Amino acid sequence: MGAVPVLDSFSVPGTISITQEEVCFHKNFISSTETGTKPFSVLFVCLGNICRSPTAEVVFREIVKRRGLDSKFKVDSAGTIDYHDTYFIFIDRIEKKRWWDHGSGECVDECTCCIVYLYLTRDRSSDDQERKQMAESSAAQETALFTPYKMGRFKLSHRIVLAPMTRCRALNGIPQAANVEYYKQRATPGGFLITEGTTISPTAAGFPHVPGIYTDDQREAWKMVVDAVHSKGSLIFCQLWHVGRASHQVYQPGGTSSPISSTSKPISGRWRILMPDGSYSKYPTPRALATTEIPEVVAHYRQATLNAVRAGFDGIEIHGAHGYLIDQFLKDGINDRTDHYGGSTDNRCKFLSQVVRAVVSAIGPDRVGVRISPAIDHLEATDSDPASLGLAVIDKLNWLQREMGKLAYLHVTQPRYTAYGQTESGQHGSEEEEARMMRTWRKAYDGTFICSGGYNRELGMEAVAQGDADLVSYGRLFISNPDLVTRFRLNAPLNREPTRTVDTIRSSLGI
């Protein structure tokens, strides 16, 4: 086959005229003997605004006609070739300075027109099959959050979970009508809600007006919430919470006792605690629990679990994350104990293990979830090796599951959550490093895995579709969008969170 003639210039009447300024022509084109045995295609590529108009197709077809390419090769319109499926044999580049639109008399763009001759590595049927698979994969990702899921004994109709969020709406620790409305608004058939942190004992609070689950009045008030959620066909777990050193004397019995913790090290002055009157104060110095006191705290978790089930909750979540009491035992940046609850990673996991055993003994494993945040430094909860800590906790939970039976789930917060609101997507920092760490934990855990932390609709769809999570929990998006499940399903616009007022004490904003 001889050389393909170079197009010097042409004009498509009433549309585009092209005047060539430079032609780069590859002299070592494929020989005529190979042309008949190898599948070739021609692709028109134009860098510039013309690609985004029907004019591109007109120009392409004129080039094909002038060069007689349609008699020698299979010709494709611009953009129909998958680059990763091809090998570039030859490129004929014509650089243009002006593409004139005769209709307006104006220059459309300065751009480069490329005629690309491609050797296809697969036959057309293979390409069509892959395109079909890619389309199916794309469709699967678009619906990933709305596929059913079986979480142990529980059947869910979608993968969107309401994450626990402190609301400061429970006057004197007792859920109110606003709490009932808040959870009812966000309940959907086959949905799954996790309550705000709910204190397990009088020493456990660190915020004003947070609910408890250790008195009869609290338990009875929670029944109204649970009944409202169940009436919508949704599940609801109660998150059991002890803040540890993240408290103040004003929240302790008598108003004078020091908060308890794994350590006597206080949270530094750069952090402030919200007081009952709406002001902020420094965190006080905590009191390190004596070894002999720890079993009593474990017993409080067990009793709170029983109270939750008596209130009608479908299960409970152990809050072992975000710098609160259990996390204060897990993280080596806080835990400086010299007894068998400190030192090695195994020792630092002991308190969590004992709590898990206690609550499982009360209601069984399949109604118990655990939340952790190995890589979160909230309230100075740092660890020298968060990736290894996460694996150690997961290994301990897997071992407990082999002994006691499968837990309902593991709920893990990604570090990205701390920067949510700084960007539209919620992404920040070493996103790929965080993603790898989450995938490692997800693969290591033997059971249902819930991810959390600045996820939007697209990131949630991707996480489930790629197997990085079974369920995705959403927090702040649920505050301003009680109908988040419906909005996600329709891909409808979201209300933005009014960040300055949404956490006002006793405010009804966001319910």
mmCIF file of N, CA and C in Angstrom, residues 291-376:
data_model
loop_
_atom_site.group_PDB
_atom_site.id
_atom_site.type_symbol
_atom_site.label_atom_id
_atom_site.label_comp_id
_atom_site.label_asym_id
_atom_site.label_seq_id
_atom_site.Cartn_x
_atom_site.Cartn_y
_atom_site.Cartn_z
ATOM 1 N N THR A 291 -7.329 -0.604 88.445
ATOM 2 C CA THR A 291 -7.586 -1.886 87.778
ATOM 3 C C THR A 291 -8.845 -2.545 88.323
ATOM 4 N N THR A 292 -9.048 -2.414 89.612
ATOM 5 C CA THR A 292 -10.208 -3.063 90.242
ATOM 6 C C THR A 292 -11.536 -2.381 89.905
ATOM 7 N N GLU A 293 -11.485 -1.146 89.387
ATOM 8 C CA GLU A 293 -12.714 -0.423 89.039
ATOM 9 C C GLU A 293 -13.242 -0.775 87.645
ATOM 10 N N ILE A 294 -12.380 -1.296 86.801
ATOM 11 C CA ILE A 294 -12.754 -1.516 85.400
ATOM 12 C C ILE A 294 -13.910 -2.502 85.241
ATOM 13 N N PRO A 295 -13.950 -3.604 85.993
ATOM 14 C CA PRO A 295 -15.101 -4.515 85.843
ATOM 15 C C PRO A 295 -16.450 -3.844 86.087
ATOM 16 N N GLU A 296 -16.495 -2.847 86.958
ATOM 17 C CA GLU A 296 -17.759 -2.146 87.207
ATOM 18 C C GLU A 296 -18.204 -1.366 85.967
ATOM 19 N N VAL A 297 -17.249 -0.744 85.273
ATOM 20 C CA VAL A 297 -17.582 -0.018 84.042
ATOM 21 C C VAL A 297 -18.076 -0.993 82.979
ATOM 22 N N VAL A 298 -17.419 -2.139 82.884
ATOM 23 C CA VAL A 298 -17.859 -3.176 81.938
ATOM 24 C C VAL A 298 -19.289 -3.596 82.259
ATOM 25 N N ALA A 299 -19.594 -3.731 83.537
ATOM 26 C CA ALA A 299 -20.950 -4.119 83.952
ATOM 27 C C ALA A 299 -21.978 -3.059 83.557
ATOM 28 N N HIS A 300 -21.570 -1.783 83.559
ATOM 29 C CA HIS A 300 -22.482 -0.726 83.131
ATOM 30 C C HIS A 300 -22.850 -0.889 81.654
ATOM 31 N N TYR A 301 -21.880 -1.275 80.840
ATOM 32 C CA TYR A 301 -22.169 -1.526 79.419
ATOM 33 C C TYR A 301 -23.185 -2.663 79.278
ATOM 34 N N ARG A 302 -22.999 -3.703 80.068
ATOM 35 C CA ARG A 302 -23.915 -4.843 79.980
ATOM 36 C C ARG A 302 -25.333 -4.450 80.405
ATOM 37 N N GLN A 303 -25.443 -3.706 81.496
ATOM 38 C CA GLN A 303 -26.772 -3.308 81.963
ATOM 39 C C GLN A 303 -27.442 -2.361 80.966
ATOM 40 N N ALA A 304 -26.668 -1.454 80.393
ATOM 41 C CA ALA A 304 -27.217 -0.536 79.394
ATOM 42 C C ALA A 304 -27.723 -1.301 78.176
ATOM 43 N N THR A 305 -27.029 -2.370 77.824
ATOM 44 C CA THR A 305 -27.462 -3.219 76.710
ATOM 45 C C THR A 305 -28.814 -3.846 77.001
ATOM 46 N N LEU A 306 -28.964 -4.379 78.190
ATOM 47 C CA LEU A 306 -30.246 -4.975 78.577
ATOM 48 C C LEU A 306 -31.358 -3.926 78.580
ATOM 49 N N ASN A 307 -31.041 -2.727 79.069
ATOM 50 C CA ASN A 307 -32.036 -1.655 79.080
ATOM 51 C C ASN A 307 -32.460 -1.281 77.661
ATOM 52 N N ALA A 308 -31.490 -1.249 76.747
ATOM 53 C CA ALA A 308 -31.788 -0.891 75.357
ATOM 54 C C ALA A 308 -32.733 -1.899 74.718
ATOM 55 N N VAL A 309 -32.459 -3.164 74.936
ATOM 56 C CA VAL A 309 -33.317 -4.204 74.361
ATOM 57 C C VAL A 309 -34.711 -4.144 74.975
ATOM 58 N N ARG A 310 -34.784 -3.863 76.275
ATOM 59 C CA ARG A 310 -36.096 -3.732 76.925
ATOM 60 C C ARG A 310 -36.866 -2.525 76.391
ATOM 61 N N ALA A 311 -36.132 -1.529 75.898
ATOM 62 C CA ALA A 311 -36.788 -0.369 75.289
ATOM 63 C C ALA A 311 -37.249 -0.670 73.867
ATOM 64 N N GLY A 312 -36.861 -1.827 73.349
ATOM 65 C CA GLY A 312 -37.304 -2.230 72.020
ATOM 66 C C GLY A 312 -36.271 -2.117 70.933
ATOM 67 N N PHE A 313 -35.064 -1.654 71.270
ATOM 68 C CA PHE A 313 -34.020 -1.535 70.252
ATOM 69 C C PHE A 313 -33.708 -2.899 69.640
ATOM 70 N N ASP A 314 -33.385 -2.896 68.353
ATOM 71 C CA ASP A 314 -33.043 -4.138 67.654
ATOM 72 C C ASP A 314 -31.649 -4.622 68.020
ATOM 73 N N GLY A 315 -30.814 -3.730 68.524
ATOM 74 C CA GLY A 315 -29.468 -4.092 68.927
ATOM 75 C C GLY A 315 -28.747 -2.879 69.464
ATOM 76 N N ILE A 316 -27.457 -3.031 69.734
ATOM 77 C CA ILE A 316 -26.664 -1.918 70.265
ATOM 78 C C ILE A 316 -25.341 -1.824 69.510
ATOM 79 N N GLU A 317 -24.787 -0.610 69.525
ATOM 80 C CA GLU A 317 -23.442 -0.390 68.988
ATOM 81 C C GLU A 317 -22.543 0.078 70.118
ATOM 82 N N ILE A 318 -21.404 -0.578 70.287
ATOM 83 C CA ILE A 318 -20.406 -0.170 71.279
ATOM 84 C C ILE A 318 -19.563 0.939 70.665
ATOM 85 N N HIS A 319 -19.594 2.119 71.278
ATOM 86 C CA HIS A 319 -18.819 3.252 70.767
ATOM 87 C C HIS A 319 -17.379 3.132 71.267
ATOM 88 N N GLY A 320 -16.512 2.634 70.392
ATOM 89 C CA GLY A 320 -15.104 2.500 70.744
ATOM 90 C C GLY A 320 -14.224 3.429 69.940
ATOM 91 N N ALA A 321 -14.773 4.586 69.534
ATOM 92 C CA ALA A 321 -14.087 5.462 68.583
ATOM 93 C C ALA A 321 -13.966 6.890 69.101
ATOM 94 N N HIS A 322 -13.305 7.731 68.278
ATOM 95 C CA HIS A 322 -13.331 9.194 68.377
ATOM 96 C C HIS A 322 -12.810 9.779 69.682
ATOM 97 N N GLY A 323 -11.913 9.072 70.336
ATOM 98 C CA GLY A 323 -11.259 9.627 71.512
ATOM 99 C C GLY A 323 -12.016 9.471 72.810
ATOM 100 N N TYR A 324 -13.084 8.679 72.822
ATOM 101 C CA TYR A 324 -13.846 8.475 74.051
ATOM 102 C C TYR A 324 -13.289 7.286 74.835
ATOM 103 N N LEU A 325 -13.964 6.836 75.877
ATOM 104 C CA LEU A 325 -13.342 5.969 76.878
ATOM 105 C C LEU A 325 -12.648 4.739 76.294
ATOM 106 N N ILE A 326 -13.344 3.963 75.471
ATOM 107 C CA ILE A 326 -12.713 2.745 74.942
ATOM 108 C C ILE A 326 -11.515 3.102 74.078
ATOM 109 N N ASP A 327 -11.641 4.169 73.283
ATOM 110 C CA ASP A 327 -10.523 4.618 72.447
ATOM 111 C C ASP A 327 -9.354 5.081 73.306
ATOM 112 N N GLN A 328 -9.636 5.585 74.503
ATOM 113 C CA GLN A 328 -8.576 6.025 75.414
ATOM 114 C C GLN A 328 -7.762 4.846 75.944
ATOM 115 N N PHE A 329 -8.342 3.659 75.901
ATOM 116 C CA PHE A 329 -7.588 2.447 76.229
ATOM 117 C C PHE A 329 -6.837 1.924 75.002
ATOM 118 N N LEU A 330 -7.428 2.060 73.818
ATOM 119 C CA LEU A 330 -6.833 1.487 72.607
ATOM 120 C C LEU A 330 -5.592 2.233 72.129
ATOM 121 N N LYS A 331 -5.577 3.557 72.228
ATOM 122 C CA LYS A 331 -4.529 4.374 71.612
ATOM 123 C C LYS A 331 -3.314 4.534 72.532
ATOM 124 N N ASP A 332 -2.132 4.255 71.968
ATOM 125 C CA ASP A 332 -0.920 4.367 72.791
ATOM 126 C C ASP A 332 -0.508 5.815 73.035
ATOM 127 N N GLY A 333 -1.121 6.768 72.314
ATOM 128 C CA GLY A 333 -0.862 8.174 72.588
ATOM 129 C C GLY A 333 -1.577 8.665 73.836
ATOM 130 N N ILE A 334 -2.504 7.867 74.349
ATOM 131 C CA ILE A 334 -3.236 8.204 75.575
ATOM 132 C C ILE A 334 -2.934 7.204 76.681
ATOM 133 N N ASN A 335 -3.055 5.929 76.358
ATOM 134 C CA ASN A 335 -2.934 4.868 77.358
ATOM 135 C C ASN A 335 -1.482 4.724 77.822
ATOM 136 N N ASP A 336 -1.225 5.138 79.050
ATOM 137 C CA ASP A 336 0.119 5.023 79.628
ATOM 138 C C ASP A 336 0.104 4.104 80.852
ATOM 139 N N ARG A 337 -0.839 3.184 80.871
ATOM 140 C CA ARG A 337 -0.996 2.292 82.011
ATOM 141 C C ARG A 337 0.144 1.278 82.070
ATOM 142 N N THR A 338 0.412 0.813 83.290
ATOM 143 C CA THR A 338 1.454 -0.205 83.488
ATOM 144 C C THR A 338 0.868 -1.538 83.942
ATOM 145 N N ASP A 339 -0.484 -1.605 84.045
ATOM 146 C CA ASP A 339 -1.102 -2.883 84.403
ATOM 147 C C ASP A 339 -1.414 -3.669 83.132
ATOM 148 N N HIS A 340 -2.252 -4.705 83.211
ATOM 149 C CA HIS A 340 -2.506 -5.536 82.040
ATOM 150 C C HIS A 340 -3.523 -4.913 81.083
ATOM 151 N N TYR A 341 -3.863 -3.640 81.285
ATOM 152 C CA TYR A 341 -4.675 -2.891 80.322
ATOM 153 C C TYR A 341 -3.828 -1.900 79.520
ATOM 154 N N GLY A 342 -2.529 -1.902 79.736
ATOM 155 C CA GLY A 342 -1.651 -0.973 79.035
ATOM 156 C C GLY A 342 -0.422 -1.662 78.478
ATOM 157 N N GLY A 343 0.346 -0.909 77.693
ATOM 158 C CA GLY A 343 1.576 -1.469 77.127
ATOM 159 C C GLY A 343 1.361 -2.045 75.742
ATOM 160 N N SER A 344 1.306 -3.344 75.622
ATOM 161 C CA SER A 344 1.178 -4.005 74.319
ATOM 162 C C SER A 344 -0.184 -3.724 73.682
ATOM 163 N N THR A 345 -0.237 -3.903 72.377
ATOM 164 C CA THR A 345 -1.516 -3.725 71.675
ATOM 165 C C THR A 345 -2.564 -4.686 72.211
ATOM 166 N N ASP A 346 -2.148 -5.901 72.484
ATOM 167 C CA ASP A 346 -3.080 -6.897 73.008
ATOM 168 C C ASP A 346 -3.664 -6.441 74.341
ATOM 169 N N ASN A 347 -2.824 -5.880 75.202
ATOM 170 C CA ASN A 347 -3.310 -5.377 76.487
ATOM 171 C C ASN A 347 -4.268 -4.201 76.302
ATOM 172 N N ARG A 348 -3.945 -3.316 75.362
ATOM 173 C CA ARG A 348 -4.785 -2.142 75.142
ATOM 174 C C ARG A 348 -6.145 -2.506 74.536
ATOM 175 N N CYS A 349 -6.220 -3.671 73.914
ATOM 176 C CA CYS A 349 -7.502 -4.158 73.364
ATOM 177 C C CYS A 349 -8.349 -4.890 74.408
ATOM 178 N N LYS A 350 -7.768 -5.112 75.589
ATOM 179 C CA LYS A 350 -8.436 -5.952 76.587
ATOM 180 C C LYS A 350 -9.764 -5.361 77.067
ATOM 181 N N PHE A 351 -9.786 -4.049 77.320
ATOM 182 C CA PHE A 351 -11.017 -3.428 77.815
ATOM 183 C C PHE A 351 -12.142 -3.576 76.790
ATOM 184 N N LEU A 352 -11.865 -3.287 75.518
ATOM 185 C CA LEU A 352 -12.874 -3.462 74.473
ATOM 186 C C LEU A 352 -13.343 -4.909 74.410
ATOM 187 N N SER A 353 -12.407 -5.840 74.486
ATOM 188 C CA SER A 353 -12.771 -7.263 74.433
ATOM 189 C C SER A 353 -13.709 -7.637 75.570
ATOM 190 N N GLN A 354 -13.433 -7.114 76.762
ATOM 191 C CA GLN A 354 -14.283 -7.428 77.910
ATOM 192 C C GLN A 354 -15.680 -6.827 77.754
ATOM 193 N N VAL A 355 -15.751 -5.630 77.183
ATOM 194 C CA VAL A 355 -17.057 -5.013 76.946
ATOM 195 C C VAL A 355 -17.846 -5.827 75.924
ATOM 196 N N VAL A 356 -17.182 -6.245 74.845
ATOM 197 C CA VAL A 356 -17.856 -7.053 73.821
ATOM 198 C C VAL A 356 -18.389 -8.341 74.434
ATOM 199 N N ARG A 357 -17.554 -9.014 75.212
ATOM 200 C CA ARG A 357 -17.993 -10.259 75.855
ATOM 201 C C ARG A 357 -19.219 -10.018 76.741
ATOM 202 N N ALA A 358 -19.185 -8.926 77.486
ATOM 203 C CA ALA A 358 -20.263 -8.651 78.436
ATOM 204 C C ALA A 358 -21.592 -8.413 77.727
ATOM 205 N N VAL A 359 -21.577 -7.605 76.668
ATOM 206 C CA VAL A 359 -22.844 -7.297 75.998
ATOM 207 C C VAL A 359 -23.334 -8.489 75.175
ATOM 208 N N VAL A 360 -22.409 -9.259 74.613
ATOM 209 C CA VAL A 360 -22.810 -10.456 73.869
ATOM 210 C C VAL A 360 -23.446 -11.473 74.810
ATOM 211 N N SER A 361 -22.908 -11.568 76.023
ATOM 212 C CA SER A 361 -23.489 -12.505 76.990
ATOM 213 C C SER A 361 -24.912 -12.109 77.363
ATOM 214 N N ALA A 362 -25.235 -10.828 77.174
ATOM 215 C CA ALA A 362 -26.563 -10.334 77.542
ATOM 216 C C ALA A 362 -27.594 -10.541 76.440
ATOM 217 N N ILE A 363 -27.207 -10.315 75.163
ATOM 218 C CA ILE A 363 -28.219 -10.344 74.087
ATOM 219 C C ILE A 363 -27.800 -11.161 72.866
ATOM 220 N N GLY A 364 -26.626 -11.774 72.908
ATOM 221 C CA GLY A 364 -26.174 -12.535 71.750
ATOM 222 C C GLY A 364 -25.345 -11.683 70.805
ATOM 223 N N PRO A 365 -24.515 -12.300 69.958
ATOM 224 C CA PRO A 365 -23.582 -11.553 69.116
ATOM 225 C C PRO A 365 -24.223 -10.817 67.947
ATOM 226 N N ASP A 366 -25.305 -11.379 67.383
ATOM 227 C CA ASP A 366 -25.839 -10.818 66.140
ATOM 228 C C ASP A 366 -26.677 -9.566 66.338
ATOM 229 N N ARG A 367 -26.717 -9.072 67.576
ATOM 230 C CA ARG A 367 -27.399 -7.799 67.849
ATOM 231 C C ARG A 367 -26.403 -6.761 68.366
ATOM 232 N N VAL A 368 -25.123 -7.038 68.162
ATOM 233 C CA VAL A 368 -24.059 -6.176 68.687
ATOM 234 C C VAL A 368 -23.157 -5.701 67.552
ATOM 235 N N GLY A 369 -22.999 -4.383 67.441
ATOM 236 C CA GLY A 369 -22.052 -3.791 66.512
ATOM 237 C C GLY A 369 -20.960 -3.078 67.288
ATOM 238 N N VAL A 370 -19.814 -2.869 66.641
ATOM 239 C CA VAL A 370 -18.686 -2.182 67.280
ATOM 240 C C VAL A 370 -18.205 -1.079 66.353
ATOM 241 N N ARG A 371 -17.974 0.097 66.912
ATOM 242 C CA ARG A 371 -17.421 1.197 66.118
ATOM 243 C C ARG A 371 -16.023 1.539 66.607
ATOM 244 N N ILE A 372 -15.097 1.691 65.655
ATOM 245 C CA ILE A 372 -13.717 2.054 65.970
ATOM 246 C C ILE A 372 -13.248 3.131 64.996
ATOM 247 N N SER A 373 -12.162 3.812 65.373
ATOM 248 C CA SER A 373 -11.565 4.835 64.500
ATOM 249 C C SER A 373 -10.060 4.862 64.736
ATOM 250 N N PRO A 374 -9.346 3.817 64.320
ATOM 251 C CA PRO A 374 -7.914 3.722 64.623
ATOM 252 C C PRO A 374 -7.085 4.898 64.122
ATOM 253 N N ALA A 375 -7.498 5.519 63.015
ATOM 254 C CA ALA A 375 -6.690 6.581 62.412
ATOM 255 C C ALA A 375 -7.212 7.981 62.710
ATOM 256 N N ILE A 376 -8.196 8.098 63.585
ATOM 257 C CA ILE A 376 -8.765 9.405 63.931
ATOM 258 C C ILE A 376 -8.077 9.946 65.179
#
